[in-house]
Amino acid sequence: MDLAFLAAGLGAGLSVFGAALGIGKLAAAALEAAARQPEIANKLQLTMIIAAAFIEGVALFACVICFILASK
Amino acid sequence: MNVVADTVALDNINSHPIENAHSELQIVAPKDAINHYLKSLGTHRDFSIFNWKIVDLPVILYDKAEGFHIYRDIKAMEQGGTFTEVHHKIVHKDNIENGVTFDASITSLVVWQWIAMIVGIFFVLFAARKYKKSPLKAPKGIQNAVEALLLYLRNEIVYPNMPNRALANKYQHYFYALFIFILLMNLFGLLPGGHTATGAIGTTLGLALISLFVINITAIKQIGIGNYLKHLLGGAPWWLSFIMIPIEIISIFTKPFALTIRLFANMTAGHIVLLSLVGLIIMFQSLVMAPVSIAFSLFMMTLEVLVSVLQAYIFTILTAVFTNLAIGDHAEHSTAH
């Protein structure tokens, strides 16, 4: 029971770590591209939000599993 | 240090609830109080705003052994004698361990969905009536807002993501309805006394199931069943089919599943964070925590407004993108993006 809480906490932390790295990299790349070519900034933003949604989705899967572990 | 001392003292009071409870109010440990509120994030069997009960909601059950049952409210169900409610779950009286097969009761979240539908339909019909009455007049008020929203959705979501204009014009209404419905459901959770219907996994699963049908039936209608099946190969040579076809079939179902979890988890996560922030006051039991909690709650509420709009946008645009992906390169693409 207590180990489940530990697993949930560690899992949530690790999944957030991965998602933060992913979204950080994505935003950095998008910003660089937008700075180089300001005219495509609008298009980039749309693509960036979609990609961020995918990354976030995977992280949320992990968080939901952690939540199920913790609320059992 | 004062805060710590106060906390310890108050904890001692609460660990002996019966000796110290002079009033009729039941004193519970802080952790239990937070757990109680965490559970009531879900569904209720009556429709109430704060503690003001407006109406009891009907209970609709299907059980393998007992068949269909409809009761006027939860009290009528308890009096009926066959079923009883244990920990927010309806069970058979003889078999308390397992729930009934299928609980399709009208819960408070369903009522909030209805409210979102009615408000959405009201706004859109209001604008439509204005256009019918005076098509040449410049729009104003609600009409302006609805027009701006729908134009934005058409130009930013539907047109860039659908393979051609004819198809886009045919399917645009679905995307408008999806966006407005999800947005209103998300925003109603931020009203005082409101509930977020999208914070329940059943609601988002239903929306994603509709998206699943829209995505695949559109693709089959557009490119034919033969090309649709050819798509399952993913462009790989035939001898890879034993590995490609299972992957592609799984990916058909993971897309709506991801939509379900994304919307549900985003809406629930915000509420759990808000509850934790309010829970800080209950846990620490000191006035010092109140300004901190209020400041962070205000920040989270602002973020929630952003997340509500963003998630409605993402759900809609991903449905459009997936539809386009399922159709693939077979339909003619419009050059105007």
Short mmCIF file of N, CA and C in Angstrom, two decimals, chain A residues 46 49-50 53-54 56-57 60-61 64 67, chain B residues 258 261-262 265-266 272 311 313-314 317-318:
data_model
loop_
_atom_site.label_atom_id
_atom_site.label_comp_id
_atom_site.label_asym_id
_atom_site.label_seq_id
_atom_site.Cartn_x
_atom_site.Cartn_y
_atom_site.Cartn_z
N LEU A 46 0.69 26.91 -34.60
CA LEU A 46 -0.34 25.88 -34.72
C LEU A 46 0.28 24.49 -34.62
N ILE A 49 1.48 23.77 -31.10
CA ILE A 49 0.45 23.42 -30.11
C ILE A 49 0.01 21.97 -30.30
N ILE A 50 -0.11 21.55 -31.56
CA ILE A 50 -0.53 20.16 -31.81
C ILE A 50 0.52 19.19 -31.27
N ALA A 53 0.46 19.04 -27.64
CA ALA A 53 -0.69 18.27 -27.15
C ALA A 53 -0.37 16.78 -27.15
N PHE A 54 0.37 16.33 -28.17
CA PHE A 54 0.74 14.92 -28.21
C PHE A 54 1.66 14.56 -27.04
N GLU A 56 2.04 16.13 -24.24
CA GLU A 56 1.28 16.25 -23.00
C GLU A 56 0.37 15.04 -22.82
N GLY A 57 -0.20 14.57 -23.93
CA GLY A 57 -1.09 13.41 -23.85
C GLY A 57 -0.39 12.20 -23.28
N LEU A 60 0.19 12.63 -19.70
CA LEU A 60 -1.06 12.50 -18.93
C LEU A 60 -1.45 11.05 -18.74
N PHE A 61 -1.15 10.21 -19.77
CA PHE A 61 -1.40 8.76 -19.59
C PHE A 61 -0.69 8.29 -18.33
N VAL A 64 -2.26 9.61 -15.17
CA VAL A 64 -3.51 8.94 -14.83
C VAL A 64 -3.22 7.60 -14.15
N PHE A 67 -2.25 8.31 -10.72
CA PHE A 67 -3.42 8.70 -9.93
C PHE A 67 -4.22 7.48 -9.51
N ALA B 258 -6.62 8.68 -26.88
CA ALA B 258 -5.77 9.79 -26.44
C ALA B 258 -6.60 11.06 -26.27
N ILE B 261 -8.47 10.75 -22.88
CA ILE B 261 -7.64 10.93 -21.68
C ILE B 261 -7.14 12.36 -21.60
N ARG B 262 -6.80 12.96 -22.74
CA ARG B 262 -6.22 14.31 -22.71
C ARG B 262 -7.22 15.31 -22.12
N ALA B 265 -8.06 14.32 -18.36
CA ALA B 265 -6.97 14.53 -17.40
C ALA B 265 -6.67 16.01 -17.23
N ASN B 266 -6.75 16.78 -18.33
CA ASN B 266 -6.49 18.21 -18.21
C ASN B 266 -7.51 18.88 -17.32
N ILE B 272 -8.03 19.16 -9.27
CA ILE B 272 -7.34 18.54 -8.14
C ILE B 272 -6.31 19.51 -7.57
N GLN B 311 -7.99 23.35 -24.55
CA GLN B 311 -8.36 21.94 -24.70
C GLN B 311 -9.51 21.77 -25.68
N TYR B 313 -10.02 23.71 -28.20
CA TYR B 313 -9.35 23.95 -29.48
C TYR B 313 -8.60 22.70 -29.92
N ILE B 314 -7.86 22.10 -28.98
CA ILE B 314 -7.02 20.94 -29.33
C ILE B 314 -7.89 19.75 -29.71
N ILE B 317 -9.23 20.52 -33.22
CA ILE B 317 -8.25 20.52 -34.31
C ILE B 317 -7.68 19.12 -34.51
N LEU B 318 -7.53 18.35 -33.42
CA LEU B 318 -7.00 16.99 -33.59
C LEU B 318 -8.00 16.11 -34.32
#
